[in-house]
PDB file of C-alpha atoms in Angstrom:
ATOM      1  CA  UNK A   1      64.628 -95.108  11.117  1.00 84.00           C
ATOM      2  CA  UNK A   2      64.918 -98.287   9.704  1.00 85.00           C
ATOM      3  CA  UNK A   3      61.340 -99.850   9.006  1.00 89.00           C
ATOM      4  CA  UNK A   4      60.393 -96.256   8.569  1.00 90.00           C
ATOM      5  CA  UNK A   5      56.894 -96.810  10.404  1.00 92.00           C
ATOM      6  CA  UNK A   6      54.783 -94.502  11.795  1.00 92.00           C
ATOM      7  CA  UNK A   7      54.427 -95.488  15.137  1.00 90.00           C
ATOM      8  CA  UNK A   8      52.150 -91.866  16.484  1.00 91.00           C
ATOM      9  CA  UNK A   9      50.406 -89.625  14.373  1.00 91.00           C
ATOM     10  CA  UNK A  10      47.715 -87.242  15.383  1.00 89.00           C
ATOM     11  CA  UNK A  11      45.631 -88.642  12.695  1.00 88.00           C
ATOM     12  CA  UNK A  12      44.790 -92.415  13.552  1.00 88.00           C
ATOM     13  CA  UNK A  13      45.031 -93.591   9.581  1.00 89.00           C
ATOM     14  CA  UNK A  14      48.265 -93.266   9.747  1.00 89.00           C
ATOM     15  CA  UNK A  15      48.892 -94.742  12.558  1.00 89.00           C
ATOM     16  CA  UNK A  16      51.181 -98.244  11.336  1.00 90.00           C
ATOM     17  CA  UNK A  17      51.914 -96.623   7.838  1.00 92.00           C
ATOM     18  CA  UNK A  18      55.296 -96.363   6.443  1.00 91.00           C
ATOM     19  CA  UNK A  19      56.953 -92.975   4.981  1.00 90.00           C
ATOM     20  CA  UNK A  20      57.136 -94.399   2.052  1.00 87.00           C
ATOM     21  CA  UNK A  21      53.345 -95.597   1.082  1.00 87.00           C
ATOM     22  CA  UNK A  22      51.679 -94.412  -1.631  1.00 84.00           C
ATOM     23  CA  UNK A  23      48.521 -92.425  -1.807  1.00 87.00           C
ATOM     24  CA  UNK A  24      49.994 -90.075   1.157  1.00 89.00           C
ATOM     25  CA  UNK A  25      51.348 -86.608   0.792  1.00 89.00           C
ATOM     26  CA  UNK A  26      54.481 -86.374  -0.601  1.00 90.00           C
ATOM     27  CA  UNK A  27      55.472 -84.835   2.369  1.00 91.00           C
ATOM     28  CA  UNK A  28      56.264 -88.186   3.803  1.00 92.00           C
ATOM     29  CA  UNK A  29      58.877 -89.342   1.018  1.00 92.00           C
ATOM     30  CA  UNK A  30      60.716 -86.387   1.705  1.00 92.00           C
ATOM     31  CA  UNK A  31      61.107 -86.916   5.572  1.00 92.00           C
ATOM     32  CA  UNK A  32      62.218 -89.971   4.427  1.00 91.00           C
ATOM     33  CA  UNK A  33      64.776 -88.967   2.086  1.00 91.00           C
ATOM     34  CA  UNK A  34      66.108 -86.679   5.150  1.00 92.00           C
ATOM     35  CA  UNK A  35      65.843 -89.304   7.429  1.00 89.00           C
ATOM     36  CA  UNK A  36      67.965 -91.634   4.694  1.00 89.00           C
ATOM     37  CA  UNK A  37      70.765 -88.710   4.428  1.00 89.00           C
ATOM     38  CA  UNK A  38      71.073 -88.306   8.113  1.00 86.00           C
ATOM     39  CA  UNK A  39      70.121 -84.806   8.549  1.00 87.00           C
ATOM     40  CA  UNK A  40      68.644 -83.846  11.792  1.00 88.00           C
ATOM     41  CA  UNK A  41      67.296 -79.813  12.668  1.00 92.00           C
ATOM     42  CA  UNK A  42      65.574 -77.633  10.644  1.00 91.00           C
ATOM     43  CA  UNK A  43      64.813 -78.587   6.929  1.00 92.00           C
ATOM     44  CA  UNK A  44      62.197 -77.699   4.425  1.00 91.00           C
ATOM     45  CA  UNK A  45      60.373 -80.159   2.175  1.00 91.00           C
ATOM     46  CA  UNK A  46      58.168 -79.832  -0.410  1.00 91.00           C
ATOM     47  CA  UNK A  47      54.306 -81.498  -0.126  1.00 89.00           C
ATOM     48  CA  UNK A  48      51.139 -82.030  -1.675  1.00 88.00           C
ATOM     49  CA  UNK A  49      50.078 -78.321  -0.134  1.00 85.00           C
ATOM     50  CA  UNK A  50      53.035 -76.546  -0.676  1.00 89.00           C
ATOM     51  CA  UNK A  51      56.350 -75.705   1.346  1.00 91.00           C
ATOM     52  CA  UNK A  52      56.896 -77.291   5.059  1.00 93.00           C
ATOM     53  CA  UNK A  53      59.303 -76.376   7.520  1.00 92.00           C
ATOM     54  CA  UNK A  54      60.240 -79.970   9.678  1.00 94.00           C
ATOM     55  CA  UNK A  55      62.239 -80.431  12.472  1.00 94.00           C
ATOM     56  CA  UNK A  56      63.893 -84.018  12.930  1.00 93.00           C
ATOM     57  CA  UNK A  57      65.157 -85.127  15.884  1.00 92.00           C
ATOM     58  CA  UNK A  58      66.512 -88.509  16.306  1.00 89.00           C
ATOM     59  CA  UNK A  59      65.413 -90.395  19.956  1.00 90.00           C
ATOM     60  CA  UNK A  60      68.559 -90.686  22.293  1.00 88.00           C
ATOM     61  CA  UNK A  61      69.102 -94.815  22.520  1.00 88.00           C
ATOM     62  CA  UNK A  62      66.597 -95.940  20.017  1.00 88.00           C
ATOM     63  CA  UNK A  63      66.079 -95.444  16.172  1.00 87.00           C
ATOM     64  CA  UNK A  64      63.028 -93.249  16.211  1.00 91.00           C
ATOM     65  CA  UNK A  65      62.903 -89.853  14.849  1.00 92.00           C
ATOM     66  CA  UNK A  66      60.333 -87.478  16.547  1.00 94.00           C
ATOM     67  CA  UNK A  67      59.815 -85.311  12.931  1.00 94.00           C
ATOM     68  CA  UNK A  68      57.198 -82.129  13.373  1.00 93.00           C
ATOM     69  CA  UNK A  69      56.279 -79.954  11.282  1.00 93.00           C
ATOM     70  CA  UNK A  70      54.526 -76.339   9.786  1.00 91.00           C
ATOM     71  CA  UNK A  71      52.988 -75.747   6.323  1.00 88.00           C
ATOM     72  CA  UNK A  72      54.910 -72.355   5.145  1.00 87.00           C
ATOM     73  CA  UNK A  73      51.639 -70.763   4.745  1.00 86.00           C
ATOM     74  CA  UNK A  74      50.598 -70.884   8.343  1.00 85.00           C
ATOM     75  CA  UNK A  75      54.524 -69.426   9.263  1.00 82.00           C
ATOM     76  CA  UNK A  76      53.653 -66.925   6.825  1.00 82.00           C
ATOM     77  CA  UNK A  77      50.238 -66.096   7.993  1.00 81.00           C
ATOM     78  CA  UNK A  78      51.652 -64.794  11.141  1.00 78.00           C
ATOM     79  CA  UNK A  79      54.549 -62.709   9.319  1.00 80.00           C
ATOM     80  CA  UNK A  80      52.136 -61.464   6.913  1.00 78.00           C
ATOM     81  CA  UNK A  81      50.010 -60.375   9.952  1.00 83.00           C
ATOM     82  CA  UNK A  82      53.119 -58.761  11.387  1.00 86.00           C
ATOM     83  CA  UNK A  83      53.928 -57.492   8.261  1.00 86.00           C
ATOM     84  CA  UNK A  84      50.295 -55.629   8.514  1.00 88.00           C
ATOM     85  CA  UNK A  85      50.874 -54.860  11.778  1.00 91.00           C
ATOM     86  CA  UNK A  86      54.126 -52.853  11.170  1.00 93.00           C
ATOM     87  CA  UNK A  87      52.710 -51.589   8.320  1.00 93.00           C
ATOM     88  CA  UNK A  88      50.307 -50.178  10.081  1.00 94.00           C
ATOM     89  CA  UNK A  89      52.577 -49.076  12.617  1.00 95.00           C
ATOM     90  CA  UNK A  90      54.828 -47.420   9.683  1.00 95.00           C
ATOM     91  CA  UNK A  91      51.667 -45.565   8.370  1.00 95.00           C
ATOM     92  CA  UNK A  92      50.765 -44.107  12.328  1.00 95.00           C
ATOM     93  CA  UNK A  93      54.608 -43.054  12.323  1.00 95.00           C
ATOM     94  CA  UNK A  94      54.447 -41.336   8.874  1.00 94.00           C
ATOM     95  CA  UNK A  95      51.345 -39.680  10.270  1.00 94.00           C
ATOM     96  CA  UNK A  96      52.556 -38.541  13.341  1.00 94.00           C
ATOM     97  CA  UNK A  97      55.977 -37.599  11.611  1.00 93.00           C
ATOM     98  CA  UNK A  98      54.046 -34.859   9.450  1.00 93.00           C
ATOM     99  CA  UNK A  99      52.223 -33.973  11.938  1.00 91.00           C
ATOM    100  CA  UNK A 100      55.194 -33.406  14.320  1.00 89.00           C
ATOM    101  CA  UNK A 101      57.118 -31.345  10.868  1.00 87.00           C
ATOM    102  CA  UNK A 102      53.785 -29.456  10.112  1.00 84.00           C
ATOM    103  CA  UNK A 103      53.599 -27.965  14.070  1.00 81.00           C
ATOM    104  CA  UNK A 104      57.165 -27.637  13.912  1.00 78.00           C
ATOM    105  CA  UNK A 105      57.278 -25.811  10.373  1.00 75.00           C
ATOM    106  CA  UNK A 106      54.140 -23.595  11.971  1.00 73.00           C
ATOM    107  CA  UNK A 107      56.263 -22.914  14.752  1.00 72.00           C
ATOM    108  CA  UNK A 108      59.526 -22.249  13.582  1.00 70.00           C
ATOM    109  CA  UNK A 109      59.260 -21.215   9.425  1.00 72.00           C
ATOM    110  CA  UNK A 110      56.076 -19.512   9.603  1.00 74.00           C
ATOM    111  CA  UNK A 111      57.179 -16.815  12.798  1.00 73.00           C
ATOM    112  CA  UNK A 112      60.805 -16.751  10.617  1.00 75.00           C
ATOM    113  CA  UNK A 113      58.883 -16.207   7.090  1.00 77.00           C
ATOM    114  CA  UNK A 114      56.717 -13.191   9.060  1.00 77.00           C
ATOM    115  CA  UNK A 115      59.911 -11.621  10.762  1.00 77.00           C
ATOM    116  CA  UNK A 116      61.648 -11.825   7.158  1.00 81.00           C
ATOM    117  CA  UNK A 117      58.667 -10.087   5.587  1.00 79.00           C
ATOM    118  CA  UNK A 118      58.589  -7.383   7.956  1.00 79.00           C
ATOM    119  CA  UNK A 119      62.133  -6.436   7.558  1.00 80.00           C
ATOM    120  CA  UNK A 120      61.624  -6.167   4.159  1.00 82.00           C
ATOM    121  CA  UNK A 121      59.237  -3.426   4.849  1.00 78.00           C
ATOM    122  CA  UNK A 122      61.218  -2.003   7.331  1.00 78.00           C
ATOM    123  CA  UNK A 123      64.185  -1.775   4.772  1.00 78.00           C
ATOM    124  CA  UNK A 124      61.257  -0.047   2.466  1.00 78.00           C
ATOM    125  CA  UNK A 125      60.702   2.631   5.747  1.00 76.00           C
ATOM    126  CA  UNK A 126      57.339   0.873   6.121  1.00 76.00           C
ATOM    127  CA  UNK A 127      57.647   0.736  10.038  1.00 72.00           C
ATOM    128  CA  UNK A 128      53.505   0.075  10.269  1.00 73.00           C
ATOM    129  CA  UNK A 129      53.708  -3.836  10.502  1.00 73.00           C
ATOM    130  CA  UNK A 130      53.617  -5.448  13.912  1.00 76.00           C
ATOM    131  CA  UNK A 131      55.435  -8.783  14.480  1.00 74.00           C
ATOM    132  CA  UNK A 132      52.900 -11.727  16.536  1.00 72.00           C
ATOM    133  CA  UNK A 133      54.608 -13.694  18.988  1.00 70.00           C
ATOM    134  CA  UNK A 134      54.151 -16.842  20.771  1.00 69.00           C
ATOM    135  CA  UNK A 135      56.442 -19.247  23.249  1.00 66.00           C
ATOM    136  CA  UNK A 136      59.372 -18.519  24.887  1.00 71.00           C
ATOM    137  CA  UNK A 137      62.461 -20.008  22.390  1.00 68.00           C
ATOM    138  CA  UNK A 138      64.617 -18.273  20.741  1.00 72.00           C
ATOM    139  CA  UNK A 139      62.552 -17.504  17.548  1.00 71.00           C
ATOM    140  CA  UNK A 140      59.713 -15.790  19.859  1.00 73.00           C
ATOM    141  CA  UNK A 141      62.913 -13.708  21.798  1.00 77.00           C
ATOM    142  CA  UNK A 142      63.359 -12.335  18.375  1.00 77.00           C
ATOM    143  CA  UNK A 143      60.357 -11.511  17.538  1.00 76.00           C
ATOM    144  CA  UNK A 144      59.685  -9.861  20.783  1.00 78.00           C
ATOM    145  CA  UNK A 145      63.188  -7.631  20.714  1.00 79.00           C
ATOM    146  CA  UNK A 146      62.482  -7.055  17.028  1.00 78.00           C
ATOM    147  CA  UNK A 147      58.838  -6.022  17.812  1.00 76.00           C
ATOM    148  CA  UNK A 148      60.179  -3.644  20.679  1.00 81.00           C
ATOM    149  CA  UNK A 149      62.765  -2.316  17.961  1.00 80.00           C
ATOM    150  CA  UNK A 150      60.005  -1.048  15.732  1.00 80.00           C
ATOM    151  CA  UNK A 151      58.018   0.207  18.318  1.00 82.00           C
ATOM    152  CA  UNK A 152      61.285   2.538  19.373  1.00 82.00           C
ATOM    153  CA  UNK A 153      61.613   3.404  15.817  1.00 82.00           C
ATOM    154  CA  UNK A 154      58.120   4.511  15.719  1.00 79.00           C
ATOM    155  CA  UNK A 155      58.318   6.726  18.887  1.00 82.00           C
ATOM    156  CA  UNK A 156      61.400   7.770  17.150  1.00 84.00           C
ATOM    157  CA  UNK A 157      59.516   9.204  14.206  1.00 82.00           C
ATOM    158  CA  UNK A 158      57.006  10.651  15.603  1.00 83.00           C
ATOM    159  CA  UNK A 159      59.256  12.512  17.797  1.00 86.00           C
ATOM    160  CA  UNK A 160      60.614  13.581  14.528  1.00 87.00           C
ATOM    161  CA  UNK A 161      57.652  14.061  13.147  1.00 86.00           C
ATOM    162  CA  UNK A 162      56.822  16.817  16.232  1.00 88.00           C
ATOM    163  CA  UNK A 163      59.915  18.518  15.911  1.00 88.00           C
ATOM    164  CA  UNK A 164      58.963  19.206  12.470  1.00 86.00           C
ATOM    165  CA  UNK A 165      55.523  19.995  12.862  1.00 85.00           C
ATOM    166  CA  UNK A 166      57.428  22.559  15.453  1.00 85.00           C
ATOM    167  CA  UNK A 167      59.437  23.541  13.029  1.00 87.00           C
ATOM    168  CA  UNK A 168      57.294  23.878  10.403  1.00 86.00           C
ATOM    169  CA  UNK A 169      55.324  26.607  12.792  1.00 85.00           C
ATOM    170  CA  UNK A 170      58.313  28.409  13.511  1.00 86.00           C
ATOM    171  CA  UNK A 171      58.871  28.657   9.566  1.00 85.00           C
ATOM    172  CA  UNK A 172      55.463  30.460   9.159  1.00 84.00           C
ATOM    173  CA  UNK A 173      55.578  32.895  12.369  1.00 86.00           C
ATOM    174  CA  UNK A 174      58.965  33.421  10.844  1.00 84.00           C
ATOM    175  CA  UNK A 175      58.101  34.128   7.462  1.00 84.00           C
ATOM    176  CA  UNK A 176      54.875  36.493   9.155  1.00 83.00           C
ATOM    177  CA  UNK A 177      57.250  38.266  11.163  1.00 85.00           C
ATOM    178  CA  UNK A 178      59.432  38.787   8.222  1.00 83.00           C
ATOM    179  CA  UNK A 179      56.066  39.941   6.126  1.00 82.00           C
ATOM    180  CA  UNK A 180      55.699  42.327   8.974  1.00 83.00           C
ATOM    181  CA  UNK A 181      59.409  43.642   9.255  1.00 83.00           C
ATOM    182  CA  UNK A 182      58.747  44.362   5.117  1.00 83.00           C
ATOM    183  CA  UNK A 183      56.034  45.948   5.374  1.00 82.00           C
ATOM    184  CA  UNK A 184      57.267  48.151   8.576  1.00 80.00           C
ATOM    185  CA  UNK A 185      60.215  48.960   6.337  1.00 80.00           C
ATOM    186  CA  UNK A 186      57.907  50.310   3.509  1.00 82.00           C
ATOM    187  CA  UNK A 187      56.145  52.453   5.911  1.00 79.00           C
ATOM    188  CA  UNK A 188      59.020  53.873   6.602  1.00 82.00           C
ATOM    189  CA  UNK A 189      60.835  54.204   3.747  1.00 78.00           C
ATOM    190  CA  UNK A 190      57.311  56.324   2.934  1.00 81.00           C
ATOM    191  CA  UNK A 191      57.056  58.255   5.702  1.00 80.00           C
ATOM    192  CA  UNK A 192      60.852  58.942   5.411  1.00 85.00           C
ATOM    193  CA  UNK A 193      59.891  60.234   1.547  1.00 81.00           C
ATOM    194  CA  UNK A 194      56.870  62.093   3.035  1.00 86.00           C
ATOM    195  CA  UNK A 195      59.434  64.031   5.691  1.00 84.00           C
ATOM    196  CA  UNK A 196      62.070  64.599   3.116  1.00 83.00           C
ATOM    197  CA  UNK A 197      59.165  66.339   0.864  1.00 84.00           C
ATOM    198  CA  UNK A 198      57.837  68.285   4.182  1.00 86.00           C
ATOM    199  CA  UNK A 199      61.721  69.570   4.424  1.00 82.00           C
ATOM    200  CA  UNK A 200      61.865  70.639   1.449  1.00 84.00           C
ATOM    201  CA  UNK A 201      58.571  72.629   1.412  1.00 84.00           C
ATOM    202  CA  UNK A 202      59.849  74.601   4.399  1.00 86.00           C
ATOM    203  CA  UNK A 203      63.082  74.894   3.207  1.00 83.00           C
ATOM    204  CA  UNK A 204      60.935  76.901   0.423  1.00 83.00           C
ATOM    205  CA  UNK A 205      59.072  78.319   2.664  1.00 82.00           C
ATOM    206  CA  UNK A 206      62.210  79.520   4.397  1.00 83.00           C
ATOM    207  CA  UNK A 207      63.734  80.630   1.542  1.00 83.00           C
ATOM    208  CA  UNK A 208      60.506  82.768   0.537  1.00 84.00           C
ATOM    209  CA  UNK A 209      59.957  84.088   4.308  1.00 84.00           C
ATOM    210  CA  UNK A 210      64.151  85.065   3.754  1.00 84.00           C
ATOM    211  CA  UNK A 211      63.600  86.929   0.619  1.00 86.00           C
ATOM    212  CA  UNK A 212      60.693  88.842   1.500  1.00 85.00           C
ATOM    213  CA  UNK A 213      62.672  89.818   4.609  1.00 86.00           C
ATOM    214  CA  UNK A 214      65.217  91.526   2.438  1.00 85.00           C
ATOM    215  CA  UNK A 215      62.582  92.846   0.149  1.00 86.00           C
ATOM    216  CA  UNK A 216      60.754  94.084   3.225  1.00 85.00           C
ATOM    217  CA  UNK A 217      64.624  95.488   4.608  1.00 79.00           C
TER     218      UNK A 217
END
């Protein structure tokens, strides 16, 4: 602290040199302007290549200071890698996140989207469209009880569809058998006019056969 030596360096040149020499990095003078204003921890001081992070820590019973230090770049050189890292990490995430929304938008909107179209026809009283389903959740229950709705709606209408076919028969014999009746009833209404002329010729005929009687008398 006080002859501000350097007493153990990892480089042997500056082994015996004080803080304050010149021709050294500047790093130096500022460990010992920290040393000179008592601070002890963590403090950062500028040097010839750049920002370093020191750590001073005075010697219990003596005046040494143990002082080590990190350029910023090499601290930074592992964030930056994290930095990549959780970049990377954020990019897999994002990934997996559309992924995960794409199955679950193929899953849930698309079935939803199809069941919505086909009511739509439905309301038109287009009952032709079938509704695919997959899974067992709730979406897939729907589509299977609205599937089996349709297909009752379909047996419905052709049931309909029979009974008016039926009916439609029935119309025709109907309308043969009434073709039938009318004609009967012209028949007869001719072969009534053909017995009311017959009448009347042998009510002539009686009359004639009467008078010739009472000529004859």
């Amino acid at each position: 602290k006080n002859s501000k030596t350097i007493i153990a360096h990892i480089d042997e040149k500056m082994m015996a040199v004080t803080l304050d020499a010149s021709g050294i990095d500047s790093l130096y003078a500022g460990v010992s302007k920290a040393i000179d204003s008592g601070k002890e921890g963590f403090v950062s001081i500028k040097g010839d290549a750049g920002t370093y992070y020191v750590c001073l820590n005075s010697v219990e019973n003596s005046d040494w200071y143990l002082v080590t230090y990190v350029t910023e770049k090499k601290v930074l050189a592992n964030l930056h890698q994290m930095e990549f890292i959780m970049l990377a990490i954020a990019v897999v995430a994002a990934i997996v996140l559309i992924i995960v929304i794409l199955r679950m938008m193929n899953r849930v909107v698309k079935p939803v989207k199809q069941m919505t179209y086909v009511i739509d026809k439905i309301a038109e009283g287009d009952f032709s469209q079938n509704i695919e389903s997959s899974g067992n959740d709730e979406i897939a229950r729907m589509s299977n009880n609205m599937q089996g709705f349709i297909s009752q709606m379909r047996g419905t209408i052709a049931e309909i569809s029979n009974i008016a076919g039926v009916l439609e028969r029935q119309s025709v014999q109907n309308e043969e058998i009434s073709d039938s009746l009318r004609n009967s009833s012209k028949n007869q209404v001719s072969e009534m006019d053909m017995l009311e002329q017959m009448v009347e010729q042998l009510s002539v005929a009686v009359d004639e056969a009467s008078t010739q009687m009472d000529e004859l008398t």
